[in-house]
Amino acid sequence: MRVPALFTSRLLLLPLTRAVMTRRLQGDAFTLTLNSPHGPLEVRFGPEWPGDPLPMFPGLLAQLTPGQEEVPGAFIAVTRDTGEAVGQLGVKGPPDAAGEQEIGYGFNPAVWGHGYATEAVQAFTAHVQTQSAVRVVTAGTAVTNPASARVLEKAGFQEIGRTFTEEDGELRLWAHRPE
């Protein structure tokens, strides 16, 4: 099943594809033609894209079945005016038994502070909440990353606690419940 693109006022969220991950693993910067709702779109991927999620690409590729071209629940944030890939968003596995669906996101440092992350997280959260098994969308931010916490606050998330992981250290936990 083909996943539709998501729109914000300044971004187009396109499904993350096998072709994008394969090409990114081959080198730093590249341009690739992707399908968009308005036809083929030349998307530029700078060397900083996708940032922290890059090490996950081999595992995501291995999980794709033959003929499956899109990673379920993962999107590339592309600026509508320039065609630049500026971020990535995705779910972290399926919803749990209580209907909680964890999301993650990352944006290129060059666009930090411009509101793109908030715009994308709002659209992505609304999309995730349309899934029948999802009752609550959750996320975690490093205590040392107040900018990411502010993105979630502006996107309507509420802080619900804290935890600690070996990989990420102390995290603030967030939840967004549909209104």
Tab-separated table of C-alpha atoms in Angstrom:
chain	number	residue	atom	x	y	z
A	1	MET	CA	0.000	0.000	0.000
A	2	ARG	CA	1.382	3.388	-0.993
A	3	VAL	CA	1.584	5.902	1.834
A	4	PRO	CA	0.343	9.363	0.929
A	5	ALA	CA	2.491	12.443	1.282
A	6	LEU	CA	1.718	14.838	4.115
A	7	PHE	CA	1.627	18.618	3.689
A	8	THR	CA	2.346	21.624	5.879
A	9	SER	CA	2.494	25.238	4.797
A	10	ARG	CA	6.224	24.970	4.020
A	11	LEU	CA	6.978	21.245	3.921
A	12	LEU	CA	6.151	18.149	1.995
A	13	LEU	CA	6.564	14.934	4.001
A	14	LEU	CA	7.379	12.143	1.561
A	15	PRO	CA	7.642	8.453	2.485
A	16	LEU	CA	11.193	7.245	3.176
A	17	THR	CA	12.101	4.851	0.366
A	18	ARG	CA	14.542	2.061	-0.339
A	19	ALA	CA	16.104	4.178	-3.105
A	20	VAL	CA	16.771	7.120	-0.765
A	21	MET	CA	18.381	4.971	1.945
A	22	THR	CA	20.469	3.004	-0.563
A	23	ARG	CA	21.722	6.169	-2.251
A	24	ARG	CA	22.491	7.879	1.086
A	25	LEU	CA	24.562	4.902	2.240
A	26	GLN	CA	26.666	5.258	-0.923
A	27	GLY	CA	27.813	8.809	-0.242
A	28	ASP	CA	27.246	12.192	1.310
A	29	ALA	CA	25.283	14.657	-0.836
A	30	PHE	CA	23.042	13.668	-3.743
A	31	THR	CA	19.922	14.565	-5.701
A	32	LEU	CA	17.189	12.028	-6.359
A	33	THR	CA	13.871	12.239	-8.198
A	34	LEU	CA	11.035	11.209	-5.881
A	35	ASN	CA	7.356	10.740	-6.534
A	36	SER	CA	5.210	13.510	-5.091
A	37	PRO	CA	1.492	14.188	-5.326
A	38	HIS	CA	2.318	16.737	-8.041
A	39	GLY	CA	4.539	14.415	-10.080
A	40	PRO	CA	8.302	13.804	-10.044
A	41	LEU	CA	10.230	16.070	-7.673
A	42	GLU	CA	13.994	16.618	-7.621
A	43	VAL	CA	15.002	16.418	-3.947
A	44	ARG	CA	18.451	17.507	-2.774
A	45	PHE	CA	19.939	15.607	0.161
A	46	GLY	CA	22.814	17.443	1.836
A	47	PRO	CA	25.636	15.630	3.649
A	48	GLU	CA	24.042	16.323	7.051
A	49	TRP	CA	20.798	14.502	6.160
A	50	PRO	CA	19.451	12.430	7.972
A	51	GLY	CA	21.802	12.920	10.920
A	52	ASP	CA	21.419	10.478	13.810
A	53	PRO	CA	19.074	8.034	11.985
A	54	LEU	CA	21.756	7.126	9.395
A	55	PRO	CA	23.018	4.062	11.332
A	56	MET	CA	19.463	2.666	11.275
A	57	PHE	CA	19.293	2.576	7.468
A	58	PRO	CA	20.914	-0.880	6.978
A	59	GLY	CA	18.460	-2.419	9.450
A	60	LEU	CA	15.489	-0.668	7.842
A	61	LEU	CA	16.598	-1.888	4.413
A	62	ALA	CA	16.897	-5.451	5.729
A	63	GLN	CA	13.325	-5.299	7.052
A	64	LEU	CA	11.841	-4.347	3.687
A	65	THR	CA	10.330	-7.296	1.842
A	66	PRO	CA	10.966	-7.826	-1.884
A	67	GLY	CA	8.899	-5.298	-3.792
A	68	GLN	CA	8.353	-3.108	-0.711
A	69	GLU	CA	9.796	0.300	-1.533
A	70	GLU	CA	8.670	2.442	1.434
A	71	VAL	CA	9.488	2.199	5.128
A	72	PRO	CA	6.161	2.078	6.992
A	73	GLY	CA	5.707	5.104	9.239
A	74	ALA	CA	8.821	7.001	8.077
A	75	PHE	CA	8.910	10.302	6.210
A	76	ILE	CA	11.431	12.717	4.702
A	77	ALA	CA	10.769	16.412	5.391
A	78	VAL	CA	11.341	18.381	2.167
A	79	THR	CA	10.995	22.149	1.816
A	80	ARG	CA	8.298	22.959	-0.702
A	81	ASP	CA	10.095	26.026	-2.058
A	82	THR	CA	13.613	24.601	-2.565
A	83	GLY	CA	13.220	20.801	-2.681
A	84	GLU	CA	15.833	20.374	0.066
A	85	ALA	CA	15.549	17.391	2.432
A	86	VAL	CA	15.787	19.009	5.865
A	87	GLY	CA	14.655	16.280	8.234
A	88	GLN	CA	13.207	12.880	8.898
A	89	LEU	CA	10.366	11.597	11.080
A	90	GLY	CA	9.239	8.110	11.932
A	91	VAL	CA	7.498	5.756	14.300
A	92	LYS	CA	9.618	3.575	16.559
A	93	GLY	CA	7.916	0.236	16.000
A	94	PRO	CA	4.215	-0.607	16.228
A	95	PRO	CA	1.849	0.775	18.880
A	96	ASP	CA	2.051	-1.050	22.211
A	97	ALA	CA	-0.865	-2.917	23.821
A	98	ALA	CA	-2.110	0.309	25.446
A	99	GLY	CA	-2.214	2.090	22.059
A	100	GLU	CA	0.886	4.191	22.650
A	101	GLN	CA	2.900	4.961	19.514
A	102	GLU	CA	6.396	6.411	19.961
A	103	ILE	CA	7.777	8.780	17.345
A	104	GLY	CA	11.189	10.259	16.668
A	105	TYR	CA	12.430	13.090	14.486
A	106	GLY	CA	15.577	14.909	13.508
A	107	PHE	CA	16.306	17.974	11.421
A	108	ASN	CA	19.421	19.351	9.759
A	109	PRO	CA	21.246	21.854	11.997
A	110	ALA	CA	21.056	24.474	9.226
A	111	VAL	CA	17.263	24.726	9.697
A	112	TRP	CA	17.114	24.619	13.497
A	113	GLY	CA	15.117	27.516	14.889
A	114	HIS	CA	13.039	28.034	11.722
A	115	GLY	CA	9.924	26.150	12.847
A	116	TYR	CA	10.216	23.293	10.365
A	117	ALA	CA	10.414	20.631	13.084
A	118	THR	CA	7.299	21.922	14.838
A	119	GLU	CA	5.391	22.058	11.549
A	120	ALA	CA	6.430	18.543	10.601
A	121	VAL	CA	5.838	17.018	14.059
A	122	GLN	CA	2.319	18.501	14.147
A	123	ALA	CA	1.432	17.025	10.742
A	124	PHE	CA	3.099	13.697	11.490
A	125	THR	CA	1.402	13.378	14.894
A	126	ALA	CA	-2.010	14.052	13.325
A	127	HIS	CA	-1.252	11.382	10.704
A	128	VAL	CA	-0.138	8.815	13.315
A	129	GLN	CA	-3.284	9.466	15.349
A	130	THR	CA	-5.442	8.432	12.382
A	131	GLN	CA	-4.232	4.847	12.838
A	132	SER	CA	-6.974	2.876	14.600
A	133	ALA	CA	-4.665	1.214	17.162
A	134	VAL	CA	-3.094	4.522	18.274
A	135	ARG	CA	-4.569	6.234	21.333
A	136	VAL	CA	-1.537	8.303	22.420
A	137	VAL	CA	1.555	9.501	20.531
A	138	THR	CA	4.698	9.582	22.693
A	139	ALA	CA	8.227	10.908	22.281
A	140	GLY	CA	11.398	11.364	24.292
A	141	THR	CA	13.852	14.251	24.291
A	142	ALA	CA	17.260	14.478	25.899
A	143	VAL	CA	17.247	16.665	29.003
A	144	THR	CA	20.189	18.460	27.393
A	145	ASN	CA	18.105	19.326	24.291
A	146	PRO	CA	15.593	22.022	25.323
A	147	ALA	CA	14.981	23.009	21.679
A	148	SER	CA	13.560	19.571	20.904
A	149	ALA	CA	11.396	19.767	24.030
A	150	ARG	CA	10.071	23.122	22.809
A	151	VAL	CA	9.150	21.552	19.456
A	152	LEU	CA	7.000	18.998	21.260
A	153	GLU	CA	5.433	21.640	23.521
A	154	LYS	CA	4.484	23.743	20.489
A	155	ALA	CA	3.104	20.618	18.793
A	156	GLY	CA	0.739	20.020	21.715
A	157	PHE	CA	2.661	17.380	23.670
A	158	GLN	CA	2.742	17.393	27.473
A	159	GLU	CA	5.654	16.215	29.579
A	160	ILE	CA	4.660	13.054	31.472
A	161	GLY	CA	7.886	12.021	33.204
A	162	ARG	CA	11.544	11.181	32.870
A	163	THR	CA	13.648	8.092	32.291
A	164	PHE	CA	17.265	7.118	31.733
A	165	THR	CA	18.765	4.978	28.971
A	166	GLU	CA	22.377	3.930	28.442
A	167	GLU	CA	22.219	5.117	24.838
A	168	ASP	CA	20.626	8.547	25.341
A	169	GLY	CA	21.114	9.391	29.043
A	170	GLU	CA	18.338	11.218	30.899
A	171	LEU	CA	15.210	11.746	28.795
A	172	ARG	CA	12.069	13.810	29.202
A	173	LEU	CA	8.998	11.773	28.203
A	174	TRP	CA	6.125	13.382	26.303
A	175	ALA	CA	2.583	12.422	25.269
A	176	HIS	CA	0.038	13.818	22.819
A	177	ARG	CA	-3.550	12.727	23.164
A	178	PRO	CA	-6.121	13.502	20.468
A	179	GLU	CA	-8.503	16.302	21.373
